[in-house]
Short mmCIF file of C-alpha atoms and ligand atoms in Angstrom, two decimals:
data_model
loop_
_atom_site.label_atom_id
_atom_site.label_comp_id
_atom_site.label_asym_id
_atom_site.label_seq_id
_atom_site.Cartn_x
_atom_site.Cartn_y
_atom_site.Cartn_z
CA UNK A 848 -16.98 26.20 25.51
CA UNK A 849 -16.22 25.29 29.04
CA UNK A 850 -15.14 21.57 28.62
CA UNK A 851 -13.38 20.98 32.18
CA UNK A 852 -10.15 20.45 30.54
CA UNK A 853 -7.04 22.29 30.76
CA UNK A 854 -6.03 23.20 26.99
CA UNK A 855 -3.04 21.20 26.17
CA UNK A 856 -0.95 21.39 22.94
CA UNK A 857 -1.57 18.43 20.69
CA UNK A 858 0.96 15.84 19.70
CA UNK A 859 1.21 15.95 15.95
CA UNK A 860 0.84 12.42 14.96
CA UNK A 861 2.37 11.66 11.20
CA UNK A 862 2.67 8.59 9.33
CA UNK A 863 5.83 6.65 8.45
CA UNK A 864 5.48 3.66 5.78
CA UNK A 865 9.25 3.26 6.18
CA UNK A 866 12.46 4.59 7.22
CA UNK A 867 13.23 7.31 5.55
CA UNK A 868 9.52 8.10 5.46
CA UNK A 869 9.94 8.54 9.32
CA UNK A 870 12.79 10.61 9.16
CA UNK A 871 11.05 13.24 6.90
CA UNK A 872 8.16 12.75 9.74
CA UNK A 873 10.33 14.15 12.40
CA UNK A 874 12.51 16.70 10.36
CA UNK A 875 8.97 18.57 8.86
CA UNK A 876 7.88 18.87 12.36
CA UNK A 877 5.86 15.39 13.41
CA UNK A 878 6.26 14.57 17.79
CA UNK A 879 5.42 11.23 16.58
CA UNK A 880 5.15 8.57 13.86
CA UNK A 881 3.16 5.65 13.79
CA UNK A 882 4.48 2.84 11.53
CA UNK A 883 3.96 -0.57 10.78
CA UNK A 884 6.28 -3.52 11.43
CA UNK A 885 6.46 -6.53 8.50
CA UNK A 886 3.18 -8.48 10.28
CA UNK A 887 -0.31 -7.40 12.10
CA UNK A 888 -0.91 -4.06 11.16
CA UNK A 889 -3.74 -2.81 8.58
CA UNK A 890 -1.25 -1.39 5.75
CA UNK A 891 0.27 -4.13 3.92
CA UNK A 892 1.34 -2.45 1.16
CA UNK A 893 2.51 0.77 3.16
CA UNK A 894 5.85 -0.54 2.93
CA UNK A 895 6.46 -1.29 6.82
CA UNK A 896 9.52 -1.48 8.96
CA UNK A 897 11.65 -4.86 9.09
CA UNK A 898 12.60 -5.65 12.97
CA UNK A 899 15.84 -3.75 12.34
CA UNK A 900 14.58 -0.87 10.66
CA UNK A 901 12.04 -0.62 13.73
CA UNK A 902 14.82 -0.68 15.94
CA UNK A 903 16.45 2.06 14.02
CA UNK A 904 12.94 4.17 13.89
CA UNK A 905 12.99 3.52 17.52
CA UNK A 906 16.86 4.99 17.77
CA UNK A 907 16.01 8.10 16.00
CA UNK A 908 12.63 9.01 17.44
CA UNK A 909 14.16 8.96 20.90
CA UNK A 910 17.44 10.43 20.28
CA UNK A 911 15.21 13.74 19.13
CA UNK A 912 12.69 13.34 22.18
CA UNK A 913 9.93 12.25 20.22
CA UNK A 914 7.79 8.71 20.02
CA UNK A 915 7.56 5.37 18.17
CA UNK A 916 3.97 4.26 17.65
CA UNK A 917 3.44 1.09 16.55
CA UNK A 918 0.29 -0.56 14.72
CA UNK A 919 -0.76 -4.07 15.57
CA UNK A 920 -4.29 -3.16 14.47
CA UNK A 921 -4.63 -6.24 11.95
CA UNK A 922 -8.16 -8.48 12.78
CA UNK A 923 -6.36 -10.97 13.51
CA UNK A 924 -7.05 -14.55 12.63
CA UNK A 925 -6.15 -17.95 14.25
CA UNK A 926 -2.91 -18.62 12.24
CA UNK A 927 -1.78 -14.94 13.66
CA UNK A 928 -2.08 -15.39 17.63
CA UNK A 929 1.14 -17.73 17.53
CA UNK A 930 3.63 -15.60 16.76
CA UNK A 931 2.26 -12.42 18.08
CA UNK A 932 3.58 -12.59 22.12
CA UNK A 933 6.99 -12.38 20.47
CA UNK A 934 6.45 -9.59 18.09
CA UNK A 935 5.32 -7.81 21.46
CA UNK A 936 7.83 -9.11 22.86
CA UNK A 937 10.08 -7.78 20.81
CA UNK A 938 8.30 -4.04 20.72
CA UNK A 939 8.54 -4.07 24.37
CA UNK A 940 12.17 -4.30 24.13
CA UNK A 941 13.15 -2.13 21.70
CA UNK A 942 10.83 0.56 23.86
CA UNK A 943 8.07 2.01 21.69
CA UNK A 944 6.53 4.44 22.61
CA UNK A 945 2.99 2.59 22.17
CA UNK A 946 1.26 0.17 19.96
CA UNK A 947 -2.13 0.73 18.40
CA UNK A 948 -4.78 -1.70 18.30
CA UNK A 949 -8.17 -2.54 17.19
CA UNK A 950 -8.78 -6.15 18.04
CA UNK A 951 -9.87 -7.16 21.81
CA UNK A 952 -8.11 -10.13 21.05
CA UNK A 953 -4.77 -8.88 20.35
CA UNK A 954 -5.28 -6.15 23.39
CA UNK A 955 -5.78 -9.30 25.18
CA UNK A 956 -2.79 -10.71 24.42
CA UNK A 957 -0.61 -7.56 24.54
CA UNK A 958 -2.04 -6.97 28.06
CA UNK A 959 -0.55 -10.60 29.13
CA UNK A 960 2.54 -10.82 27.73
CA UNK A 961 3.73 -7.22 27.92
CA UNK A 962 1.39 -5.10 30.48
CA UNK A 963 3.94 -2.16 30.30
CA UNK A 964 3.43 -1.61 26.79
CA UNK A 965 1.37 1.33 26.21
CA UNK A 966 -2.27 0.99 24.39
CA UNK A 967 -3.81 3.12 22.10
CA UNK A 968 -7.27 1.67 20.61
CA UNK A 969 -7.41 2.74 16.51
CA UNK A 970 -9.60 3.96 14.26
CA UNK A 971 -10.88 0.93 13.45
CA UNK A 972 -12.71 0.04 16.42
CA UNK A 973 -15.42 2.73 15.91
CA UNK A 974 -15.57 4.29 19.01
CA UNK A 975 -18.21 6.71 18.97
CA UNK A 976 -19.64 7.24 22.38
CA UNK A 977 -18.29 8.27 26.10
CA UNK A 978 -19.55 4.36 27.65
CA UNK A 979 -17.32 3.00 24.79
CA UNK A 980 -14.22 5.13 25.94
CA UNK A 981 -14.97 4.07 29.43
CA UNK A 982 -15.20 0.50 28.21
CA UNK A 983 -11.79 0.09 26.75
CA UNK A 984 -10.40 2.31 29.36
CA UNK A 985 -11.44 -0.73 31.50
CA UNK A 986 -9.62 -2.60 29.22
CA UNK A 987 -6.09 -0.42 29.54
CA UNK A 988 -6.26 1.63 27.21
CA UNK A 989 -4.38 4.57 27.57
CA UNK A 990 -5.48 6.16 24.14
CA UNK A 991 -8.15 6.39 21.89
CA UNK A 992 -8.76 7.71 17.93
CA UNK A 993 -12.09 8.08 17.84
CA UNK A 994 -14.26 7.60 14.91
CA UNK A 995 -14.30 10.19 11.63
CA UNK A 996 -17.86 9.67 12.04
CA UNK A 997 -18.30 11.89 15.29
CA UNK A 998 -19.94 15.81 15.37
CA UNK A 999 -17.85 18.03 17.33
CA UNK A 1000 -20.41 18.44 19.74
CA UNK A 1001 -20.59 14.40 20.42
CA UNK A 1002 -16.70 15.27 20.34
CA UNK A 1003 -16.85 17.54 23.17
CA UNK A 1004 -19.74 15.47 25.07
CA UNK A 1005 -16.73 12.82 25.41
CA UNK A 1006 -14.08 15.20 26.01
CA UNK A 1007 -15.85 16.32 29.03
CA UNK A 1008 -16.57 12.81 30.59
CA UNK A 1009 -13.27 11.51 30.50
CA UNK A 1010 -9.44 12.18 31.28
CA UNK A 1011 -8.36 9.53 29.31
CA UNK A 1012 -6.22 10.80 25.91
CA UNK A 1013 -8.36 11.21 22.87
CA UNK A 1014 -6.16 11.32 19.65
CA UNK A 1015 -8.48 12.26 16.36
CA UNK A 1016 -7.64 12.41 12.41
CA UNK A 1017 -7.09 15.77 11.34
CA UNK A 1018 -6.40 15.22 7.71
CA UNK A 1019 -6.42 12.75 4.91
CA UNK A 1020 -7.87 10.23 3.10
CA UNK A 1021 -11.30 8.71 4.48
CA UNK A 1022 -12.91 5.33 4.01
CA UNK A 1023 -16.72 5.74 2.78
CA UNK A 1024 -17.62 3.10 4.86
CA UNK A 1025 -17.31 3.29 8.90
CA UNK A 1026 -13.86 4.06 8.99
CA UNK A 1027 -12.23 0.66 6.79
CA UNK A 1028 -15.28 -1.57 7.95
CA UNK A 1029 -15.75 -2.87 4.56
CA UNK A 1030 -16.07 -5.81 2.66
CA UNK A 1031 -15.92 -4.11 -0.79
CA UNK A 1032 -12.29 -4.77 -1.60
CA UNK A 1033 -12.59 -8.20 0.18
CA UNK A 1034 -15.39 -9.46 -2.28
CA UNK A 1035 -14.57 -7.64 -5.40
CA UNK A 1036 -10.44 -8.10 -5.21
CA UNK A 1037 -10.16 -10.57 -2.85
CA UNK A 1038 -8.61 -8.05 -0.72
CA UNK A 1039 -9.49 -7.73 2.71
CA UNK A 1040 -9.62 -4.16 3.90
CA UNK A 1041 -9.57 -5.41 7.40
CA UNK A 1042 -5.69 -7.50 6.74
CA UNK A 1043 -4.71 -3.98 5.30
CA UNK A 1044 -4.88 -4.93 1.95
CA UNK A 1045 -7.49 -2.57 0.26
CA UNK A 1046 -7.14 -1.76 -3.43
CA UNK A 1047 -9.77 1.27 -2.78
CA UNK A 1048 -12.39 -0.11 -4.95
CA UNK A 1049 -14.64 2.69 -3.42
CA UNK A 1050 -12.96 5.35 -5.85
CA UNK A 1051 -13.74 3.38 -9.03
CA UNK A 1052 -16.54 4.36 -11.40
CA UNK A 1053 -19.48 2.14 -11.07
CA UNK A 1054 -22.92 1.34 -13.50
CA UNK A 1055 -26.29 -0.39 -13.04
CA UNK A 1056 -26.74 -3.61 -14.85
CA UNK A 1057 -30.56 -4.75 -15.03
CA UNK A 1058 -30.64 -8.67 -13.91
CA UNK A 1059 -31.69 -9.00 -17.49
CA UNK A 1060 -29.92 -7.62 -19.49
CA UNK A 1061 -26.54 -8.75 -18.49
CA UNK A 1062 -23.40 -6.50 -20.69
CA UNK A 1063 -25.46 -3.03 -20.52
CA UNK A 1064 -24.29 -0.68 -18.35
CA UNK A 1065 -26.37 2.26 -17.27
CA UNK A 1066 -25.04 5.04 -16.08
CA UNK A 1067 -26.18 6.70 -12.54
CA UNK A 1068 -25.50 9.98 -14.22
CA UNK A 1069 -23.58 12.25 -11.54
CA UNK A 1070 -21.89 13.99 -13.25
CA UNK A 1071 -20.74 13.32 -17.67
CA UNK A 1072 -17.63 11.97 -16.50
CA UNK A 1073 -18.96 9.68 -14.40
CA UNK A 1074 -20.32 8.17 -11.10
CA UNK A 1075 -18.34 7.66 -7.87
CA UNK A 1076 -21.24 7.04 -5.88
CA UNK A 1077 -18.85 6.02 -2.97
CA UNK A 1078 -15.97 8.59 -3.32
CA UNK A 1079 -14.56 10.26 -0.34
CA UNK A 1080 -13.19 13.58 -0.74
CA UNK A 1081 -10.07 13.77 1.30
CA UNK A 1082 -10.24 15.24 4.79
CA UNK A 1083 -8.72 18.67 5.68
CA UNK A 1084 -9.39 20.13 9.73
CA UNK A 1085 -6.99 22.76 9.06
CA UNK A 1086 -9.49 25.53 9.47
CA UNK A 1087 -10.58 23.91 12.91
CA UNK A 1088 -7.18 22.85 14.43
CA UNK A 1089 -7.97 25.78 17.10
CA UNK A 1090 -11.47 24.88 18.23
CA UNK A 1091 -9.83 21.06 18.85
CA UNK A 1092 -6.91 22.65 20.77
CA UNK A 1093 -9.47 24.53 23.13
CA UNK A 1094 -11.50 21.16 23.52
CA UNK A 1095 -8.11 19.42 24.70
CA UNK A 1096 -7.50 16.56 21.95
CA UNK A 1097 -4.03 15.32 23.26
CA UNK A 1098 -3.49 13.95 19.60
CA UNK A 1099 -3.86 15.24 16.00
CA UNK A 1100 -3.12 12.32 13.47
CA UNK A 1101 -2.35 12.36 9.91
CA UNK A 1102 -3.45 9.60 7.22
CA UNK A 1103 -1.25 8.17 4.93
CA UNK A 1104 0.90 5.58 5.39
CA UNK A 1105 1.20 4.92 2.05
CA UNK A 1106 1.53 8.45 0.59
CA UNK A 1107 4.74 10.08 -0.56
CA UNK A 1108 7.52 12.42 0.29
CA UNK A 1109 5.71 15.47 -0.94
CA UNK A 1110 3.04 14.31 1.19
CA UNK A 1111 4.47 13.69 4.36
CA UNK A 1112 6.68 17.13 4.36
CA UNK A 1113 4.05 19.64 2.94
CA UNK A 1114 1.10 18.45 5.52
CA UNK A 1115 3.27 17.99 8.47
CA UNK A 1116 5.15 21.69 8.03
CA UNK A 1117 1.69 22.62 7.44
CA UNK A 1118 0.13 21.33 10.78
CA UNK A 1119 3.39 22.13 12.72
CA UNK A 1120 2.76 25.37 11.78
CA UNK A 1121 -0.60 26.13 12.44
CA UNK A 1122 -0.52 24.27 16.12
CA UNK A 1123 2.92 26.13 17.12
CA UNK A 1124 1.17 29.86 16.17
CA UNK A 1125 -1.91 28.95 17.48
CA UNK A 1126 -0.22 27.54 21.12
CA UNK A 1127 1.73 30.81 21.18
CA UNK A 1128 -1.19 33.37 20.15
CA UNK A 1129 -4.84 31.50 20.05
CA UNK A 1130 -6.38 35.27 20.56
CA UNK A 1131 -4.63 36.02 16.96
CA UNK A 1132 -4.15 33.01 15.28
CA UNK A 1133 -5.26 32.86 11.68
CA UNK A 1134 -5.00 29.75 9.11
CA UNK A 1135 -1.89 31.56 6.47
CA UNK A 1136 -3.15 30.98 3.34
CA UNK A 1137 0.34 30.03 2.55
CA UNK A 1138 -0.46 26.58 4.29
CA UNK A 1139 -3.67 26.14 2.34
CA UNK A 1140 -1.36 26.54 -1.10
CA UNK A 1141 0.86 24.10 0.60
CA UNK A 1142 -1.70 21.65 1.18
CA UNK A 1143 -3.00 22.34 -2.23
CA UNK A 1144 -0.03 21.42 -3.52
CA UNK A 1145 0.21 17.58 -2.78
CA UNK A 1146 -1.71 14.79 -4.54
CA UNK A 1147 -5.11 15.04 -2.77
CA UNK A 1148 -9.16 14.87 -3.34
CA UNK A 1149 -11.08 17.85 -2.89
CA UNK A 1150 -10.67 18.27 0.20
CA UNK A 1151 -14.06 18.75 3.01
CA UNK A 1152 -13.76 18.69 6.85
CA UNK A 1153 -15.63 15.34 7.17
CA UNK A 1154 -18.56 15.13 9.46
CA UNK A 1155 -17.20 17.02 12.41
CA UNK A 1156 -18.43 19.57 11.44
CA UNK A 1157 -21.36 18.82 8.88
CA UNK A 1158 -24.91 17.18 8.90
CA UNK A 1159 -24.56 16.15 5.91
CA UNK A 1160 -22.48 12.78 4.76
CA UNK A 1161 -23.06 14.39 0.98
CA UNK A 1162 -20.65 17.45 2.07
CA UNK A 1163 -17.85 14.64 2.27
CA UNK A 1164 -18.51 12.57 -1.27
CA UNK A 1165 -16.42 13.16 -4.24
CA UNK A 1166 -19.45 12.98 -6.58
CA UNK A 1167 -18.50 15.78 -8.66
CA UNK A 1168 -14.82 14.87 -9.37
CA UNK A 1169 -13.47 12.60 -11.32
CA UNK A 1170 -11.50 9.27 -9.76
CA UNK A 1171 -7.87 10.87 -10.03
CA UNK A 1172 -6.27 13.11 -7.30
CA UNK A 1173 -5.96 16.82 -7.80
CA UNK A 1174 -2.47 17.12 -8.44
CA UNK A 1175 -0.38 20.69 -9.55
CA UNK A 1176 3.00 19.55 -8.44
CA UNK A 1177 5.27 16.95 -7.75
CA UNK A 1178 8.07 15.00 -6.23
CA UNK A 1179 11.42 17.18 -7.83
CA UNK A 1180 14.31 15.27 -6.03
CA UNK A 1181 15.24 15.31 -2.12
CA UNK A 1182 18.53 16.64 -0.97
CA UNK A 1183 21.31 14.39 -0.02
CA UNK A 1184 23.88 14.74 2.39
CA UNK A 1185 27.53 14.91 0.69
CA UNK A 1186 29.60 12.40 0.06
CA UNK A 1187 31.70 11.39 3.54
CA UNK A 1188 33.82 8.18 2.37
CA UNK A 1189 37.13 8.51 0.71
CA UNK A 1190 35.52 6.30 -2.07
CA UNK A 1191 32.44 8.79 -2.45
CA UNK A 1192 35.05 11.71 -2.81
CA UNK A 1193 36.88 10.35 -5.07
CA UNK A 1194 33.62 9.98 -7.52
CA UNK A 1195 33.22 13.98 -6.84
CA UNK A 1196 35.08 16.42 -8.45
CA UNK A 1197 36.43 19.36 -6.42
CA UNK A 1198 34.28 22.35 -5.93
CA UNK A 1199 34.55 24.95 -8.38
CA UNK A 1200 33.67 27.65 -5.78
CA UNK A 1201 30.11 27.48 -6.22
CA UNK A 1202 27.55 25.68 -3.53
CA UNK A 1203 26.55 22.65 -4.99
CA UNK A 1204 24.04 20.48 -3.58
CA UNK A 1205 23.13 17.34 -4.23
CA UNK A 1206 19.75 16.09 -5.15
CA UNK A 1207 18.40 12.42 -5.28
CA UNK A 1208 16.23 13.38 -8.52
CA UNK A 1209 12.83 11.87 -8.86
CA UNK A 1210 11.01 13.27 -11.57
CA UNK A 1211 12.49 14.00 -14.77
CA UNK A 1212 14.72 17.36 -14.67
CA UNK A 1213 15.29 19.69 -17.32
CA UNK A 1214 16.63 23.53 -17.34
CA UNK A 1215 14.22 25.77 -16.83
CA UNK A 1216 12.25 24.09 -14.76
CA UNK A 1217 10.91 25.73 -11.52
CA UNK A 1218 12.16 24.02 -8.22
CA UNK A 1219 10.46 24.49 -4.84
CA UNK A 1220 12.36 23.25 -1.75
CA UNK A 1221 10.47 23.19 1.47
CA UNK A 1222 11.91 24.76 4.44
CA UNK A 1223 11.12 23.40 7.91
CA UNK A 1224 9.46 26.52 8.84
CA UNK A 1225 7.16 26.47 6.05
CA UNK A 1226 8.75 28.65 4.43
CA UNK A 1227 9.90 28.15 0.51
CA UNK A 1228 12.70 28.29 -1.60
CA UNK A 1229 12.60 28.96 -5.00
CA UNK A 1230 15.24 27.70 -7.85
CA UNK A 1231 15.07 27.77 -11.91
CA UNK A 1232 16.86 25.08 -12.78
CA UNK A 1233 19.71 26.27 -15.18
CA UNK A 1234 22.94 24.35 -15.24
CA UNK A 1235 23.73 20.83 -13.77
CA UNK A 1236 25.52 17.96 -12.83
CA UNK A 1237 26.17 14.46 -12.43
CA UNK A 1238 27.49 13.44 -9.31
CA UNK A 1239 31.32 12.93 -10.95
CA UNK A 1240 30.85 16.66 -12.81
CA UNK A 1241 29.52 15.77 -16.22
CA UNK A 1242 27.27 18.17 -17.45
CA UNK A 1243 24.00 17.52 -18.08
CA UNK A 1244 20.58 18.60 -20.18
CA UNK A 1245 18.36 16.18 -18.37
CA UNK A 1246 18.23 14.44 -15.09
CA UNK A 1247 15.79 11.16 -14.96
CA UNK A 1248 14.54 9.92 -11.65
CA UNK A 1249 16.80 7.68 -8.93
CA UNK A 1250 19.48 9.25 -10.60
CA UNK A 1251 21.57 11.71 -8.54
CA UNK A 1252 22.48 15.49 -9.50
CA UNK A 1253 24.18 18.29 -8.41
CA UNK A 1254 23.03 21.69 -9.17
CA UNK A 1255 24.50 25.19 -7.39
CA UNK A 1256 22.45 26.69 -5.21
CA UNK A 1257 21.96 30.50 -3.80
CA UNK A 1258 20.88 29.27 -0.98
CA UNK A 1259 21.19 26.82 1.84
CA UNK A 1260 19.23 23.41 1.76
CA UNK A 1261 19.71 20.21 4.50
CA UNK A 1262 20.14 16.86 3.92
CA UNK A 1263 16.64 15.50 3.18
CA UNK A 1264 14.85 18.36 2.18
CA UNK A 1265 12.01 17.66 0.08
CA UNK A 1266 11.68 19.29 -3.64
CA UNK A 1267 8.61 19.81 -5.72
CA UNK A 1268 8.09 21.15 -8.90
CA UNK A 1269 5.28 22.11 -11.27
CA UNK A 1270 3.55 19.52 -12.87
S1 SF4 B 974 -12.79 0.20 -0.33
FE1 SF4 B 974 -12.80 2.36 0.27
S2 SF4 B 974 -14.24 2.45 2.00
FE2 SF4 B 974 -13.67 0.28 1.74
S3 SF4 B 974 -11.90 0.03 3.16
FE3 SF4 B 974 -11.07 0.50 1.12
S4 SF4 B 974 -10.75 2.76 1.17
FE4 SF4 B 974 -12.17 2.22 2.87
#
């Protein structure tokens, strides 16, 4: 498809709820995080950054040569417009990389009290057609996530009208409604999905009740377990990353601010992966099935590619699973660095000769248990957990999470690496 555009290689675009979250972002391969400070942003209970630990996000994206994203992308109210010019203030400062917005009111704002901040228009504003883009290009916007709801070929109809950079989600979880325009958790939780405060009451099992005859519950039979008549299955684009590439997306994003470790490293290896060998070789470039096990592999819904590439919103329901995530392995432990201080040496006994490494544990450890740590390059390491430690040498028959370990190793690991194990 002739599109105009030069093909560029995409930005991959991962989330960070917090800190640490951000530095497994960058060390599995992400060119950029977007993350939330304390206030204004749609994922209250992501975790967020505190103004410090933004600055420090800030620090360590830049010292690697990669970018801060910020979201402001709250609606906000009245009570919020006070103190916003000095959270942007603030951002401007520190020198992120961007902040992400939905609201025309806070782009208003952001474009008078700090015009040299980057703007990139989210999700949540729905943009679905080329006037649109051209609209809050008007507006100075220098970036825009379209909507989940596009076809590729209304994708491509707005690739080839405009220069301006189109960022799009390539994987994750997906709102049933248009893309977290909903008042479901707001009236049955209280909850507003638009102050980031969903409690997902789209994935819970729902009956009829006749008017009168208040207490029975009929089933809408989908399937004997049940009836999720407004389950999303999780997105995947995975088999499509090289048709994007081609149409010149400048950004491939990643849900899931509030998802874990084992998340953020499998998906983001996963992506890294399949943009870097399709960049260097599009003519061979084939989807490894070793990233579709890794993928497999996290917490996830069945996955579908949306409605990018499908006529039919039914391709992307969940109807015929049950409400719980498909879920083979999980969160083992994640490597630590040594212990530097004189103090933290002291707690260690002396190596015996062997390579210990040691391992923040988070799920319950015993021997014989298999141990996967994930290599930056996608590839996989493979322990059976025989003999361990404590940190001070004990030895022990079982390890129980936020406790720390240290087990010897055949192999090299870095500080941070992720580790998942069989469920
Ligand atoms: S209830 Fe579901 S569809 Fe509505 S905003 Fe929350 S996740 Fe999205």
């Amino acid at each position: 498809m002739n599109t105009g555009h030069q093909p560029r290689k995409p930005e991959l675009l991962a989330p960070a709820g917090n800190l640490e979250k951000c530095r497994l972002a960058f060390l599995y391969g992400a060119d950029a995080v977007y993350a939330g400070g304390k206030e204004y942003n749609l994922r209250s209970y992501a975790g967020n950054l505190d103004t410090e630990e933004l600055a420090e996000a800030c620090a360590l994206a830049h010292l690697l040569g990669k970018k801060l994203y910020i979201t402001v992308n709250a609606f906000a109210r009245e009570s919020d417009l006070k103190a916003l010019p000095a959270f942007l203030q603030y951002l401007l400062d520190l020198r992120v990389d961007g902040i992400i917005v939905s609201d025309p009111g806070v782009l208003a704002l952001a474009r008078r009290w700090t015009p040299d901040m980057p703007l990139h228009l989210s999700t949540q504003a729905n943009t679905t057609n080329s006037l649109s883009v051209q609209f809050w290009k008007n507006q100075g916007v220098g970036r825009i996530n379209l909507a989940r709801e596009l076809t590729f070929d209304e994708l491509a109809a707005i690739r080839r009208t405009t220069e301006i950079e189109l960022e799009l989600f390539v994987h994750g979880a997906m709102c049933i409604s248009y893309s977290g325009r909903c008042l479901l958790s707001a009236f049955l939780n209280n909850r507003s999905a638009n102050r980031g405060l969903c409690t997902q009451p789209c994935r819970w099992s729902y009956s009829l009740v006749e008017e009168k005859r208040p207490g029975e519950y009929f089933p809408v039979r989908e399937d004997s377990r049940g009836s999720y008549i407004f389950n999303s299955k999780d997105l995947c684009l995975l088999d499509h990353l090289g048709k994007l590439m081609a149409l010149g997306i400048h950004a491939f994003k990643i849900e899931g601010r509030m998802k874990g470790a084992l998340y953020l490293a499998s998906v983001i290896r996963t992506y890294r992966q399949a943009i870097d060998r399709y960049w260097d070789a599009p003519e061979t470039f084939q989807v490894d099935p070793g990233w579709r096990e890794d993928l497999a592999r996290v917490s996830h819904r069945p996955y579908t590619e949306g409605l990018l590439f499908s006529k039919s919103s039914a391709a992307c329901q969940g109807v015929e699973t049950t409400v719980s995530y498909v879920q083979s392995h999980t969160l083992a432990g994640i490597v630590r660095p040594a212990p530097q201080s004189r103090r933290e040496a002291s707690l260690f006994p002396a190596n015996d000769g062997r390579d210990w490494t040691t391992i923040e544990v988070r799920s319950r450890l015993v021997p014989g248990m298999e141990l996967h740590f994930l290599g930056k390059d996608g590839s996989t390491a493979t322990h059976l957990l025989g003999d361990f430690q404590s940190i001070s040498g004990d030895p022990l028959t079982v390890a129980h999470p936020n406790t720390w370990i240290r087990i010897p190793l055949s192999f090299g690991t870095f500080p941070h690496q992720v580790i998942r194990t069989p469920r």
